[in-house]
mmCIF file with all atom_site columns, C-alpha atoms in Angstrom:
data_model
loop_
_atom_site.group_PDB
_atom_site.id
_atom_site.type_symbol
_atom_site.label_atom_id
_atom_site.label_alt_id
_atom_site.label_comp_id
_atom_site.label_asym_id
_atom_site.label_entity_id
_atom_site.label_seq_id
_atom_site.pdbx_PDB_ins_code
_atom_site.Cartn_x
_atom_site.Cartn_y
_atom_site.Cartn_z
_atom_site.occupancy
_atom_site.B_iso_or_equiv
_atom_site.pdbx_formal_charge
_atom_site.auth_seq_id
_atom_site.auth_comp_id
_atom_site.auth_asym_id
_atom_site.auth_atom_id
_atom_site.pdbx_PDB_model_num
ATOM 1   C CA . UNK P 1 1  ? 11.129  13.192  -18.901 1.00 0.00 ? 202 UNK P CA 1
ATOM 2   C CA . UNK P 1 2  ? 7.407   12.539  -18.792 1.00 0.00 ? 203 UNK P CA 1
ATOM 3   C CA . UNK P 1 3  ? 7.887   9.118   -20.374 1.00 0.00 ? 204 UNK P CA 1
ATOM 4   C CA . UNK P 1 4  ? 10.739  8.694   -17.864 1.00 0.00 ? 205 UNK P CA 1
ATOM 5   C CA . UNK P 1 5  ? 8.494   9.126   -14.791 1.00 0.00 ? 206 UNK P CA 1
ATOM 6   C CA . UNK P 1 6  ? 5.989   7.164   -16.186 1.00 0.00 ? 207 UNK P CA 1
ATOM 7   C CA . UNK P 1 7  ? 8.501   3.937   -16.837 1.00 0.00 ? 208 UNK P CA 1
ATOM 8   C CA . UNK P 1 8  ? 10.239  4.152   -13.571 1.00 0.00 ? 209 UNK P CA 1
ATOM 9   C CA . UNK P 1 9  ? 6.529   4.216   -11.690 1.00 0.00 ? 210 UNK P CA 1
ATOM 10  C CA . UNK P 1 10 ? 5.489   1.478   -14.049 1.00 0.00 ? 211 UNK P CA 1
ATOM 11  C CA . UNK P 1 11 ? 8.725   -0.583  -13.104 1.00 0.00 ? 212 UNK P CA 1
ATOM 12  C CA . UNK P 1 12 ? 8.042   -0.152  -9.251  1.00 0.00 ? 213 UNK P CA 1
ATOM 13  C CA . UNK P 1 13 ? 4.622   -1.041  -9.500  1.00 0.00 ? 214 UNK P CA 1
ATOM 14  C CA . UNK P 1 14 ? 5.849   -4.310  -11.715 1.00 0.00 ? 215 UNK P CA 1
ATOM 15  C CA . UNK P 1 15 ? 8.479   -5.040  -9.018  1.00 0.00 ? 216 UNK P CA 1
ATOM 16  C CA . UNK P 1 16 ? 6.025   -4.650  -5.832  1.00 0.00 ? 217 UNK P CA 1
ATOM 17  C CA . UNK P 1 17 ? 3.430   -7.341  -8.383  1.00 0.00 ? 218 UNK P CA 1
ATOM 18  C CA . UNK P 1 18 ? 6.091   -9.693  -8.454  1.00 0.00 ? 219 UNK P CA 1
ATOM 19  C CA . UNK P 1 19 ? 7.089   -9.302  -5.102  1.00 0.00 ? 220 UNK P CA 1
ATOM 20  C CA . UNK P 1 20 ? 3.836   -10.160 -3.825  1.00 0.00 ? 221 UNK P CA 1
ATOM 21  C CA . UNK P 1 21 ? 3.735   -13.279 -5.919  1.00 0.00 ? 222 UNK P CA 1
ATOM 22  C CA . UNK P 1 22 ? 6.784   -14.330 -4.611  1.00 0.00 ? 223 UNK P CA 1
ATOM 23  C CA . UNK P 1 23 ? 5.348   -14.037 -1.141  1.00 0.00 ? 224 UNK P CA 1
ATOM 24  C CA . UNK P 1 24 ? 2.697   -16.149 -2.222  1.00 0.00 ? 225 UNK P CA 1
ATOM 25  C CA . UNK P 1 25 ? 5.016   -19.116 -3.527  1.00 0.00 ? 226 UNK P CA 1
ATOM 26  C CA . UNK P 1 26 ? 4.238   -22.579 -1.232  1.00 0.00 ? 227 UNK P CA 1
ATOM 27  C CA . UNK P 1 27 ? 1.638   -20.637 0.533   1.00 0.00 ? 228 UNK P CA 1
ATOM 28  C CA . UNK P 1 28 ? -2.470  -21.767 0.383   1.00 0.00 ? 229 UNK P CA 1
ATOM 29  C CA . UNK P 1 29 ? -4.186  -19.725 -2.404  1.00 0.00 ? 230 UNK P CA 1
ATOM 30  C CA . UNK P 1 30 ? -8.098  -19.294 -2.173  1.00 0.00 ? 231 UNK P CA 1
ATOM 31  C CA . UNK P 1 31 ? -9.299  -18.392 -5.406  1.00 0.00 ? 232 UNK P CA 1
ATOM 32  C CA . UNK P 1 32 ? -12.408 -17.170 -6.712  1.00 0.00 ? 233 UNK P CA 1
ATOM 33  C CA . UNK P 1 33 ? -13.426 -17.912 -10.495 1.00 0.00 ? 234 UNK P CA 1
ATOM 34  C CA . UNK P 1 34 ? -16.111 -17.223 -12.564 1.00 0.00 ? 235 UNK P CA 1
ATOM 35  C CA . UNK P 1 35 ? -19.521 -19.221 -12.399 1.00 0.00 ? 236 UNK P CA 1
ATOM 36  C CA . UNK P 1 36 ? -19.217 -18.741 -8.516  1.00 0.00 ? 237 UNK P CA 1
ATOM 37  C CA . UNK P 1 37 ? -16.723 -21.659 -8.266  1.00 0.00 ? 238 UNK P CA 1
ATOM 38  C CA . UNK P 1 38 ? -14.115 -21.237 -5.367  1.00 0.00 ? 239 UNK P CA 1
ATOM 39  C CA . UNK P 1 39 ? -11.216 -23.716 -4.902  1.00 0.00 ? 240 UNK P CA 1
ATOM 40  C CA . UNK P 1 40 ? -8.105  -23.946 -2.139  1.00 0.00 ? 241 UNK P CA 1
ATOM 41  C CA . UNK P 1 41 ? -4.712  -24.638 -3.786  1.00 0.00 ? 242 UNK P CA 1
ATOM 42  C CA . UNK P 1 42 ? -0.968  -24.415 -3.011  1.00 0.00 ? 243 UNK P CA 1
ATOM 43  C CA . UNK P 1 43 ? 0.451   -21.399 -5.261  1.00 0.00 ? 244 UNK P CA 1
ATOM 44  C CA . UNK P 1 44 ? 3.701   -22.715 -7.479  1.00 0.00 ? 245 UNK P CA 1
ATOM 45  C CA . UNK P 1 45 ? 4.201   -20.192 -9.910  1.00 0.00 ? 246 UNK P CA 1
ATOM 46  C CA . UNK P 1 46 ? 2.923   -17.885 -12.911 1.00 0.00 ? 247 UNK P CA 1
ATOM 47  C CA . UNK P 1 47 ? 4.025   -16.764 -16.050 1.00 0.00 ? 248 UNK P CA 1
ATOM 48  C CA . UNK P 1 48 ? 5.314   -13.261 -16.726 1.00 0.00 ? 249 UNK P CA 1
ATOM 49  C CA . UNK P 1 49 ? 2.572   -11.797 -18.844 1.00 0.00 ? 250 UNK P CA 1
ATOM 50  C CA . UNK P 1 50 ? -0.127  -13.183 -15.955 1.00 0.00 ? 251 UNK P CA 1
ATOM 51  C CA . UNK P 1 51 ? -1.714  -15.697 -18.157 1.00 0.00 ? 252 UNK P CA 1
ATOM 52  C CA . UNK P 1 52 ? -1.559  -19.219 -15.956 1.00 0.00 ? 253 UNK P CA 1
ATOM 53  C CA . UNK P 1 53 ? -0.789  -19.927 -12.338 1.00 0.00 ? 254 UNK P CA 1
ATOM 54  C CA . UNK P 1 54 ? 0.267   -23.289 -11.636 1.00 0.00 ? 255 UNK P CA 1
ATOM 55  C CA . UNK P 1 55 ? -0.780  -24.525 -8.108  1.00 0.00 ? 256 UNK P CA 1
ATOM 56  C CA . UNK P 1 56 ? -0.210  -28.111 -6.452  1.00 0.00 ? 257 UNK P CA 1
ATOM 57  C CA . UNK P 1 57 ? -3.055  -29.881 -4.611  1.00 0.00 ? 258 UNK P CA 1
ATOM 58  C CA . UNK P 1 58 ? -5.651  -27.822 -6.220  1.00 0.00 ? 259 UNK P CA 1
ATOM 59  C CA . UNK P 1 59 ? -9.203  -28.873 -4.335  1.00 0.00 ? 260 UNK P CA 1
ATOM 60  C CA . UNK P 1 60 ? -11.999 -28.628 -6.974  1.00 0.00 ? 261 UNK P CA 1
ATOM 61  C CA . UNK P 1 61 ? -15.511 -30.334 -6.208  1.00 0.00 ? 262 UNK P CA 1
ATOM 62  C CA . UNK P 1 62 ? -14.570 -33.062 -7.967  1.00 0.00 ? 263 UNK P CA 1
ATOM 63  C CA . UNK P 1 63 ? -11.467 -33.956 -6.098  1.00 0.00 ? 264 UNK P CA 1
ATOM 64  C CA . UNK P 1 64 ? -8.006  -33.134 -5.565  1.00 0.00 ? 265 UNK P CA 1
ATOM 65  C CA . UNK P 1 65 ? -5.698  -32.294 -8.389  1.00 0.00 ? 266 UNK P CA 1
ATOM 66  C CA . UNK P 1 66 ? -1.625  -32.762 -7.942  1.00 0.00 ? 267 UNK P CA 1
ATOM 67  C CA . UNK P 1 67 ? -0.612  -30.569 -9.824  1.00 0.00 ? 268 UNK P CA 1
ATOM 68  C CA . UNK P 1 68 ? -2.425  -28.428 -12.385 1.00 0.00 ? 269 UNK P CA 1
ATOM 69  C CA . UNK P 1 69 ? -2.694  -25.065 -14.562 1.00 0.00 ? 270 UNK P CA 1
ATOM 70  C CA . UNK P 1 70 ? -5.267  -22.315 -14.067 1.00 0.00 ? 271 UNK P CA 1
ATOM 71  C CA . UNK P 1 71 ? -5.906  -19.540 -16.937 1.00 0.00 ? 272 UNK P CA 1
ATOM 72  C CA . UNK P 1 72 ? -5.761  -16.617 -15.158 1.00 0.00 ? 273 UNK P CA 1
ATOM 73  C CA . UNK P 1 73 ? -8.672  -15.198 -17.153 1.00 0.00 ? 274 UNK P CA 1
ATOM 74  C CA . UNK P 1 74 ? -10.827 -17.819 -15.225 1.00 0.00 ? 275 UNK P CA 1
ATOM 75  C CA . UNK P 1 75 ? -10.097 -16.511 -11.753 1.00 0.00 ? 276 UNK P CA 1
ATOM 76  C CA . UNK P 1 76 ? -11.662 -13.254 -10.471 1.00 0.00 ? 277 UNK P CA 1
ATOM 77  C CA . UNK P 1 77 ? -9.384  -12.854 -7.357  1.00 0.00 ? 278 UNK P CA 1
ATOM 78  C CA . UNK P 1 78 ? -6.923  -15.080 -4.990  1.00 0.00 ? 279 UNK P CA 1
ATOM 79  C CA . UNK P 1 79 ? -6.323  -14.442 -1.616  1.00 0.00 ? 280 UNK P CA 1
ATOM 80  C CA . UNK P 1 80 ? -3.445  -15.909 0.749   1.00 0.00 ? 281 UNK P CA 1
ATOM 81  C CA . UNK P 1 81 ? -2.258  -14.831 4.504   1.00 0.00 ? 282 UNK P CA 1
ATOM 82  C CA . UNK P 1 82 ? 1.526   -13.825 5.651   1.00 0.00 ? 283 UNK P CA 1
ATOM 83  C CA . UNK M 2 1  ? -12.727 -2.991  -21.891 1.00 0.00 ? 62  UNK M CA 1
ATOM 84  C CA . UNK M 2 2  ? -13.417 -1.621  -18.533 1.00 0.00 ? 63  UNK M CA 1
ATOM 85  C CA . UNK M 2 3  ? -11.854 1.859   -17.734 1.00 0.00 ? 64  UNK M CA 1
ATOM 86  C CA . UNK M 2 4  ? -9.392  0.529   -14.983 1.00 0.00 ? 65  UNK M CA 1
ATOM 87  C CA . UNK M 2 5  ? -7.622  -1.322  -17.770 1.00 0.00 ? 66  UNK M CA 1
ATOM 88  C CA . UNK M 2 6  ? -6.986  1.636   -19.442 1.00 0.00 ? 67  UNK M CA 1
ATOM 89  C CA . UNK M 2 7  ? -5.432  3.550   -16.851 1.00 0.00 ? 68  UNK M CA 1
ATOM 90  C CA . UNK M 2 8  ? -1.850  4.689   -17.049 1.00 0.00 ? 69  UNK M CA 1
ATOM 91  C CA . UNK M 2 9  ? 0.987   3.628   -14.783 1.00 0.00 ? 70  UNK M CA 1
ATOM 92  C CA . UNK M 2 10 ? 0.703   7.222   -12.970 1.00 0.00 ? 71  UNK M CA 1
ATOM 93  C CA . UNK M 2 11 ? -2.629  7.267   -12.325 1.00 0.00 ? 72  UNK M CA 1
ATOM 94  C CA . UNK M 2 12 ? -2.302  3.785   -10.866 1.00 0.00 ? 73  UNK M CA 1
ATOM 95  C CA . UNK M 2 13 ? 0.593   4.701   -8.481  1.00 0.00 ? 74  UNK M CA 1
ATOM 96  C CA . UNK M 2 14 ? -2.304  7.473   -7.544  1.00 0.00 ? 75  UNK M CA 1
ATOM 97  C CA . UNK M 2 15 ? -3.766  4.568   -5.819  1.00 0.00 ? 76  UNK M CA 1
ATOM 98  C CA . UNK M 2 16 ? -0.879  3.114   -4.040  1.00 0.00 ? 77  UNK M CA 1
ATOM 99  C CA . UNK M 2 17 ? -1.239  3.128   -0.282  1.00 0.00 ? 78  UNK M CA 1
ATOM 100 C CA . UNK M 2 18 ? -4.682  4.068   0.110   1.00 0.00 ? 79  UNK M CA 1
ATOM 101 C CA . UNK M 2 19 ? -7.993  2.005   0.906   1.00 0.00 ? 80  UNK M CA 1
ATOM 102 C CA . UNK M 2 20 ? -10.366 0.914   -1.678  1.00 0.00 ? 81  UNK M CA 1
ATOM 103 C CA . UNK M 2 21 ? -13.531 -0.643  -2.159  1.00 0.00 ? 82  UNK M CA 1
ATOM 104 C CA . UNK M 2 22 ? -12.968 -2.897  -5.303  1.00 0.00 ? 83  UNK M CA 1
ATOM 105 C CA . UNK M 2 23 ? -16.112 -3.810  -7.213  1.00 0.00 ? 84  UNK M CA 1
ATOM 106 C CA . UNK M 2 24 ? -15.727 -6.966  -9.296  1.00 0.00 ? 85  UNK M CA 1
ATOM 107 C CA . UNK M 2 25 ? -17.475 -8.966  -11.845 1.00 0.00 ? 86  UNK M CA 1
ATOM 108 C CA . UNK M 2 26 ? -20.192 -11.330 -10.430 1.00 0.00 ? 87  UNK M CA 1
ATOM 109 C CA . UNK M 2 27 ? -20.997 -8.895  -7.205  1.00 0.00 ? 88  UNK M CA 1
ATOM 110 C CA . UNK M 2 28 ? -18.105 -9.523  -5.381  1.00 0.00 ? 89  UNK M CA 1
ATOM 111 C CA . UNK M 2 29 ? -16.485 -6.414  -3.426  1.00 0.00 ? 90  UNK M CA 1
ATOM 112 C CA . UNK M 2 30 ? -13.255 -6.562  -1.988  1.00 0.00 ? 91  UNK M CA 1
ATOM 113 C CA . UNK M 2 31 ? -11.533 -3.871  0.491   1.00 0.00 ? 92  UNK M CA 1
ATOM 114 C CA . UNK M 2 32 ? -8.221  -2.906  1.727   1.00 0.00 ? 93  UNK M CA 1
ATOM 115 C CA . UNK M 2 33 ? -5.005  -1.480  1.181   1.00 0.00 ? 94  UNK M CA 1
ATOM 116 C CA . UNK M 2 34 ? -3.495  -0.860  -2.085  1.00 0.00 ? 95  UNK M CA 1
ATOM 117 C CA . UNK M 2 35 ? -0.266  -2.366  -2.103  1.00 0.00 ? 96  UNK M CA 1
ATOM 118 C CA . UNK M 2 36 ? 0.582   -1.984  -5.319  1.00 0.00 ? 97  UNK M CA 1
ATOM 119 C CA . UNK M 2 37 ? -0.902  -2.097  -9.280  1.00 0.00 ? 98  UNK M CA 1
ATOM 120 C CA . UNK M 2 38 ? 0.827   -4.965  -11.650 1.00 0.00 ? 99  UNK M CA 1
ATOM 121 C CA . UNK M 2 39 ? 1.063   -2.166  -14.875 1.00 0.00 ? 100 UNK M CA 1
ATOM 122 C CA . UNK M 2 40 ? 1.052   -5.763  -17.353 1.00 0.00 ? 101 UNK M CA 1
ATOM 123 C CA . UNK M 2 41 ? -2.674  -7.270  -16.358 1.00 0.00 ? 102 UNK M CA 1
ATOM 124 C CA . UNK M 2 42 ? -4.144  -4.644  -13.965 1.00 0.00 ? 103 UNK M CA 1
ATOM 125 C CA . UNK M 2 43 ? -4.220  -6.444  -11.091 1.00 0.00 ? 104 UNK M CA 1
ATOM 126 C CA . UNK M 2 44 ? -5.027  -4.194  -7.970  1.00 0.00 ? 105 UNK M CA 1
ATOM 127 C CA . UNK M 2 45 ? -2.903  -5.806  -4.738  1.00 0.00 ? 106 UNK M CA 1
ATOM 128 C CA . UNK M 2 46 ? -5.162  -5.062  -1.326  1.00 0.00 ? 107 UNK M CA 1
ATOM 129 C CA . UNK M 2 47 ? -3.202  -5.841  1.991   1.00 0.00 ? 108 UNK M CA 1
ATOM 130 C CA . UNK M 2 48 ? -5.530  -6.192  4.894   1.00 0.00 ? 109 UNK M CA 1
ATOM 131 C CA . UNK M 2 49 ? -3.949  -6.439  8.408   1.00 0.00 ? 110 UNK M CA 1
ATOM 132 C CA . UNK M 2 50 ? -5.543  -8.634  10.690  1.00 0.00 ? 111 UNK M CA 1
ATOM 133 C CA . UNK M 2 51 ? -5.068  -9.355  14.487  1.00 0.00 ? 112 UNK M CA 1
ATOM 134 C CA . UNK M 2 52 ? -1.995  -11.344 15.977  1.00 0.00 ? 113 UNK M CA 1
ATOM 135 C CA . UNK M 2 53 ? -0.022  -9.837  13.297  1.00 0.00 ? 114 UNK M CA 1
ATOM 136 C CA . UNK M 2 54 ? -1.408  -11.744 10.538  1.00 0.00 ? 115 UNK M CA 1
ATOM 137 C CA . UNK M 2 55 ? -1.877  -10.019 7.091   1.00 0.00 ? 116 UNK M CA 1
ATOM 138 C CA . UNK M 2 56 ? -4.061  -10.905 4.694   1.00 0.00 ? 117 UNK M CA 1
ATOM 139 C CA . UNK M 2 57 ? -3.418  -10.141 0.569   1.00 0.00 ? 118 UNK M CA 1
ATOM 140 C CA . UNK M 2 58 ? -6.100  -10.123 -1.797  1.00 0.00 ? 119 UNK M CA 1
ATOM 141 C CA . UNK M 2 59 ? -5.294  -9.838  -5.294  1.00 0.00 ? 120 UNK M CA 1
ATOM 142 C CA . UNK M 2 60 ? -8.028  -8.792  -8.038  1.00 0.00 ? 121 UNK M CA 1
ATOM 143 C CA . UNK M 2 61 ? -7.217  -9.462  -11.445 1.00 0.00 ? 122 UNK M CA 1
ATOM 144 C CA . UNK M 2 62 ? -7.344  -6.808  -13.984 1.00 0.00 ? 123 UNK M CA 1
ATOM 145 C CA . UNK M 2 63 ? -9.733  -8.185  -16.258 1.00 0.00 ? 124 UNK M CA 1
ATOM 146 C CA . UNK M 2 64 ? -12.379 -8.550  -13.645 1.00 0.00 ? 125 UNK M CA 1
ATOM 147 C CA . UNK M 2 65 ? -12.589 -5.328  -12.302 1.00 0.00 ? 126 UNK M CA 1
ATOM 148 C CA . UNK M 2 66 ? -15.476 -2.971  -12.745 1.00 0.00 ? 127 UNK M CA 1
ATOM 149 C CA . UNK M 2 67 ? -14.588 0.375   -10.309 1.00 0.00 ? 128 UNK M CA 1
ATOM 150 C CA . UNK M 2 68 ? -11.969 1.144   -7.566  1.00 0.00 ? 129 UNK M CA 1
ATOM 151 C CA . UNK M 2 69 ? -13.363 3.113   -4.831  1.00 0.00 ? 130 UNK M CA 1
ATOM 152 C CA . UNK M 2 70 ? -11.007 4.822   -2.402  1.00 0.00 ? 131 UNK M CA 1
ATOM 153 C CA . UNK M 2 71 ? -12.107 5.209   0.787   1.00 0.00 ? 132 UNK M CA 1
ATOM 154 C CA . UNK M 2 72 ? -9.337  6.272   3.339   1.00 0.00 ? 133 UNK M CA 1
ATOM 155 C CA . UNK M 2 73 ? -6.236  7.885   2.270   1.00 0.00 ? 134 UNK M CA 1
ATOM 156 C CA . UNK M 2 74 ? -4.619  8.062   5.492   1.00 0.00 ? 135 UNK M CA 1
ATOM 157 C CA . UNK M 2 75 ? -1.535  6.769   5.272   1.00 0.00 ? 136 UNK M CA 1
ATOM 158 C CA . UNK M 2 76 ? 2.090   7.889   6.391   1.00 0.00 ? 137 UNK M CA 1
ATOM 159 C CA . UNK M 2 77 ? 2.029   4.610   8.812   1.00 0.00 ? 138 UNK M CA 1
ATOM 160 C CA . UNK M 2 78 ? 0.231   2.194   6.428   1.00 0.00 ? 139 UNK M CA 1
ATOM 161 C CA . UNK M 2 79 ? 2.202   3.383   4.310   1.00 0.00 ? 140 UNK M CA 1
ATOM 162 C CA . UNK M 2 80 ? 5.303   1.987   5.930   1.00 0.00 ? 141 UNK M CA 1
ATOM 163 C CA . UNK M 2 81 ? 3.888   -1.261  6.562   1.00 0.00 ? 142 UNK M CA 1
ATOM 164 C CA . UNK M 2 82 ? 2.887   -1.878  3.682   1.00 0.00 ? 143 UNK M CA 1
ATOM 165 C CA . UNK M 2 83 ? 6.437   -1.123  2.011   1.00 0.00 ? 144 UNK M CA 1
ATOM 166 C CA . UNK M 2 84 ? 8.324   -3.471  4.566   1.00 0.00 ? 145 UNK M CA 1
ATOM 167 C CA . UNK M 2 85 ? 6.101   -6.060  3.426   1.00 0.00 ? 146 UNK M CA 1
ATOM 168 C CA . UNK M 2 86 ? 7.702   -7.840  0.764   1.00 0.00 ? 147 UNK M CA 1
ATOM 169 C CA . UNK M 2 87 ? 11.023  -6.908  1.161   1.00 0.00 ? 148 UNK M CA 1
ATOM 170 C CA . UNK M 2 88 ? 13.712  -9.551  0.384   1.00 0.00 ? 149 UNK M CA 1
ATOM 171 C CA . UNK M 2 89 ? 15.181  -11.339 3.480   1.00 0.00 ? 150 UNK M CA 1
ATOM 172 C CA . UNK M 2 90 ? 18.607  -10.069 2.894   1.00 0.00 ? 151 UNK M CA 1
ATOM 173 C CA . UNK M 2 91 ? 17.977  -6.377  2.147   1.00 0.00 ? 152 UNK M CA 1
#
């Protein structure tokens, strides 16, 4: 039953993750990357295991992307508002 | 491989609905909320609520972090907020 607990808390945390990246969808994304780099972007979407975001309208200092991928091992943290 | 990585699902949820100091690589420091701990990259989910009834989410990924700091473990009312949060619109 030990294993049990530790699956079912490990599926709620999991749900609440992908919750909150729902919430994010079509919302402005700040994130900070490595090398002090921080960019604005419109979140669109990640892949399950966490490894790329893809954002719209991604504002780097060398312009504005449409559309575009970011490895998640880049970014150090994104923050949005509800 | 930092220690937070490492951490088990349980000892995670530990962290769930208090406030942290999150120490990151590079020097930056985040603080707020725990809303919850994604169990597949380690990413710590911080909820700060901010005036007018704005709320603010700040996500840390896994790999980045260096040491989670709790600070305030009140709680039965942040808790609830924070569980209403992301509920689905036709629950």
């Amino acid at each position: 039953w030990q294993l049990e607990r530790e699956q079912s808390t490990r599926s709620a945390l999991r749900e609440g993750f992908l919750r909150s990246l729902l919430g994010a969808v079509g919302r402005p994304l700040h994130l900070t990357m490595y090398e002090r780099v921080k960019v604005n972007a419109t979140f669109g979407a990640s892949d399950i295991d966490i490894l790329n975001f893809q954002v719209s309208n991604l504002q780097t200092p060398l312009g504005v992307q449409k559309e575009a991928l970011l490895r998640c091992s880049d970014i150090i943290s994104y923050t949005f508002e509800l | 491989m930092n220690e937070w990585i490492t951490k088990k699902p349980l000892e995670w949820q530990e962290y769930v609905s208090k406030e942290v100091k999150v120490t990151a690589d590079e020097k930056n420091t985040f603080q707020g909320w725990v809303f919850t701990v994604d169990p597949v990259s380690a990413s710590i989910v911080l909820v700060n609520f901010l005036d007018a009834g704005k709320v603010s989410v700040v996500t840390v990924m896994g790999h980045a972090i260096q040491s989670v700091e709790v600070m305030n473990e009140d709680g039965n009312h942040t808790a609830e907020r924070l569980s209403a949060l992301f509920k689905p619109a036709n629950a």
